[in-house]
């Protein structure tokens, strides 16, 4: 069984037995401690195994695998999660702008407000990324038909006198 499968099975069992709130409390604590280390050393590309991270942060391999699952979309070269082993050395070459964006998307305020971000991005840069995130979530209908535009059905009438009548 892959470590990734063990992680997903563990989450289901953990939530069933201890509850979702207890899971998030434990997971977010581990995740925060690992991120603090990676962000504080942002000038270095970290090369660590899941086993080493688990030992350093007093966590299970499954919880650290969950961290790897969470950061995977923010890496310059994502991992094939199904093939990762606990002993394998992993290279965490992080795209920090993408990571910050993804933390905003996950609504992980406890992560995107870490003080370690101060050494990576200015306040203005973080606000710019936040604007990009907000803009990416804004839906705009570019093809709105105006009342006085020709009707898209091809009748030659104005939309308000044809298909738009009664709307």
Short mmCIF file of C-alpha atoms in Angstrom, two decimals:
data_model
loop_
_atom_site.label_atom_id
_atom_site.label_comp_id
_atom_site.label_asym_id
_atom_site.label_seq_id
_atom_site.Cartn_x
_atom_site.Cartn_y
_atom_site.Cartn_z
CA UNK A 1 0.00 0.00 0.00
CA UNK A 2 1.36 3.42 -0.93
CA UNK A 3 2.11 6.02 1.71
CA UNK A 4 -0.39 8.32 -0.02
CA UNK A 5 -3.13 5.67 0.35
CA UNK A 6 -2.15 5.21 4.00
CA UNK A 7 -2.54 8.99 4.45
CA UNK A 8 -6.02 9.13 2.92
CA UNK A 9 -7.18 6.05 4.86
CA UNK A 10 -5.76 7.48 8.09
CA UNK A 11 -7.68 10.74 7.60
CA UNK A 12 -10.97 8.87 7.19
CA UNK A 13 -10.33 6.72 10.27
CA UNK A 14 -9.09 9.68 12.35
CA UNK A 15 -12.18 11.75 11.55
CA UNK A 16 -14.48 8.80 12.31
CA UNK A 17 -12.91 8.08 15.69
CA UNK A 18 -11.78 11.49 16.98
CA UNK A 19 -13.73 13.96 14.87
CA UNK A 20 -12.92 16.45 12.14
CA UNK A 21 -12.02 19.27 14.52
CA UNK A 22 -9.41 17.11 16.31
CA UNK A 23 -7.93 16.10 12.96
CA UNK A 24 -7.56 19.69 11.75
CA UNK A 25 -6.10 20.78 15.08
CA UNK A 26 -3.34 18.15 14.93
CA UNK A 27 -2.71 18.42 11.20
CA UNK A 28 -2.57 22.24 11.12
CA UNK A 29 -0.09 22.24 14.02
CA UNK A 30 2.29 19.91 12.15
CA UNK A 31 1.75 21.76 8.87
CA UNK A 32 2.44 25.15 10.48
CA UNK A 33 5.69 23.98 12.08
CA UNK A 34 6.97 22.53 8.80
CA UNK A 35 6.03 25.67 6.85
CA UNK A 36 7.76 27.90 9.40
CA UNK A 37 10.98 25.97 8.77
CA UNK A 38 10.66 25.98 4.96
CA UNK A 39 9.70 29.65 4.77
CA UNK A 40 12.46 30.71 7.18
CA UNK A 41 14.99 28.93 4.91
CA UNK A 42 13.41 30.08 1.63
CA UNK A 43 16.77 30.73 -0.04
CA UNK A 44 17.61 27.02 0.11
CA UNK A 45 15.92 24.21 -1.79
CA UNK A 46 15.05 21.74 0.97
CA UNK A 47 15.93 18.10 0.38
CA UNK A 48 14.29 15.92 3.01
CA UNK A 49 12.58 12.59 3.35
CA UNK A 50 9.13 12.13 4.84
CA UNK A 51 10.71 9.96 7.51
CA UNK A 52 13.18 12.73 8.47
CA UNK A 53 10.43 15.37 8.62
CA UNK A 54 8.24 13.07 10.71
CA UNK A 55 11.07 12.52 13.18
CA UNK A 56 12.03 16.21 13.33
CA UNK A 57 8.45 17.38 13.92
CA UNK A 58 7.35 14.44 16.09
CA UNK A 59 4.65 13.40 13.63
CA UNK A 60 3.63 10.24 11.82
CA UNK A 61 4.77 9.55 8.26
CA UNK A 62 1.10 9.77 7.24
CA UNK A 63 0.69 13.30 8.58
CA UNK A 64 3.86 14.42 6.81
CA UNK A 65 2.57 12.76 3.63
CA UNK A 66 -0.51 14.97 4.06
CA UNK A 67 1.78 17.99 4.17
CA UNK A 68 3.47 16.84 0.95
CA UNK A 69 0.04 16.37 -0.63
CA UNK A 70 -0.85 19.93 0.37
CA UNK A 71 2.33 21.58 -0.93
CA UNK A 72 2.58 19.47 -4.09
CA UNK A 73 0.69 21.93 -6.34
CA UNK A 74 3.07 24.71 -5.24
CA UNK A 75 6.26 22.93 -6.24
CA UNK A 76 8.10 23.72 -9.47
CA UNK A 77 8.26 19.97 -10.10
CA UNK A 78 5.33 18.18 -8.40
CA UNK A 79 5.73 14.65 -7.07
CA UNK A 80 3.84 11.55 -8.17
CA UNK A 81 2.20 11.13 -4.76
CA UNK A 82 1.35 7.46 -5.28
CA UNK A 83 5.04 6.56 -5.73
CA UNK A 84 6.59 8.42 -2.77
CA UNK A 85 8.18 6.32 -0.04
CA UNK A 86 8.98 7.45 3.49
CA UNK A 87 12.73 6.97 3.02
CA UNK A 88 13.04 8.70 -0.37
CA UNK A 89 14.75 12.11 -0.41
CA UNK A 90 12.32 14.71 -1.77
CA UNK A 91 13.32 18.04 -3.27
CA UNK A 92 11.02 20.87 -2.19
CA UNK A 93 11.71 23.47 -4.92
CA UNK A 94 8.86 25.79 -4.00
CA UNK A 95 7.23 28.41 -6.21
CA UNK A 96 6.56 30.80 -3.33
CA UNK A 97 4.16 33.06 -5.25
CA UNK A 98 2.09 30.02 -6.20
CA UNK A 99 2.30 28.72 -2.62
CA UNK A 100 0.96 32.00 -1.20
CA UNK A 101 -1.83 32.01 -3.81
CA UNK A 102 -2.74 28.40 -2.94
CA UNK A 103 -2.80 29.22 0.77
CA UNK A 104 -5.26 32.01 0.03
CA UNK A 105 -7.34 29.58 -2.03
CA UNK A 106 -7.34 27.06 0.82
CA UNK A 107 -8.41 29.85 3.20
CA UNK A 108 -5.45 28.83 5.39
CA UNK A 109 -5.12 32.13 7.24
CA UNK A 110 -2.91 30.47 9.85
CA UNK A 111 -0.38 29.83 7.03
CA UNK A 112 -0.51 32.89 4.80
CA UNK A 113 -0.21 35.17 7.83
CA UNK A 114 2.96 33.53 9.17
CA UNK A 115 5.64 36.14 9.98
CA UNK A 116 8.16 34.17 7.88
CA UNK A 117 6.47 35.57 4.74
CA UNK A 118 7.95 38.99 5.63
CA UNK A 119 11.37 37.72 4.55
CA UNK A 120 10.05 36.47 1.22
CA UNK A 121 7.54 39.05 -0.02
CA UNK A 122 6.83 42.66 0.85
CA UNK A 123 3.37 43.56 2.12
CA UNK A 124 2.68 45.12 -1.30
CA UNK A 125 3.63 41.92 -3.12
CA UNK A 126 1.38 39.84 -0.86
CA UNK A 127 -1.47 42.29 -1.50
CA UNK A 128 -0.84 41.98 -5.26
CA UNK A 129 -1.05 38.17 -5.03
CA UNK A 130 -4.23 38.51 -2.95
CA UNK A 131 -5.73 40.75 -5.67
CA UNK A 132 -4.82 38.17 -8.32
CA UNK A 133 -6.48 35.51 -6.19
CA UNK A 134 -9.61 37.61 -5.71
CA UNK A 135 -9.76 38.41 -9.44
CA UNK A 136 -9.45 34.71 -10.27
CA UNK A 137 -12.59 34.02 -8.22
CA UNK A 138 -14.67 36.83 -9.77
CA UNK A 139 -17.01 35.56 -12.45
CA UNK A 140 -17.66 37.95 -15.30
CA UNK A 141 -20.26 37.37 -17.96
CA UNK A 142 -18.52 38.72 -21.04
CA UNK A 143 -21.31 37.82 -23.48
CA UNK A 144 -24.26 39.66 -21.97
CA UNK A 145 -26.85 40.67 -24.52
CA UNK A 146 -28.08 44.24 -24.24
CA UNK A 147 -31.81 45.03 -24.62
CA UNK A 148 -31.19 46.98 -27.83
CA UNK A 149 -28.69 44.52 -29.37
CA UNK A 150 -29.74 42.36 -32.31
CA UNK A 151 -31.35 39.13 -31.11
CA UNK A 152 -28.90 36.19 -31.22
CA UNK A 153 -31.60 33.98 -32.76
CA UNK A 154 -31.02 35.72 -36.12
CA UNK A 155 -34.52 37.21 -36.55
CA UNK A 156 -33.13 40.70 -37.19
CA UNK A 157 -35.24 42.15 -34.39
CA UNK A 158 -33.93 43.80 -31.27
CA UNK A 159 -33.46 41.38 -28.38
CA UNK A 160 -36.10 43.21 -26.27
CA UNK A 161 -38.74 42.72 -29.01
CA UNK A 162 -37.84 39.07 -29.71
CA UNK A 163 -36.36 36.44 -27.35
CA UNK A 164 -35.93 38.98 -24.55
CA UNK A 165 -39.60 39.99 -24.54
CA UNK A 166 -41.15 39.53 -21.13
CA UNK A 167 -37.83 39.28 -19.29
#
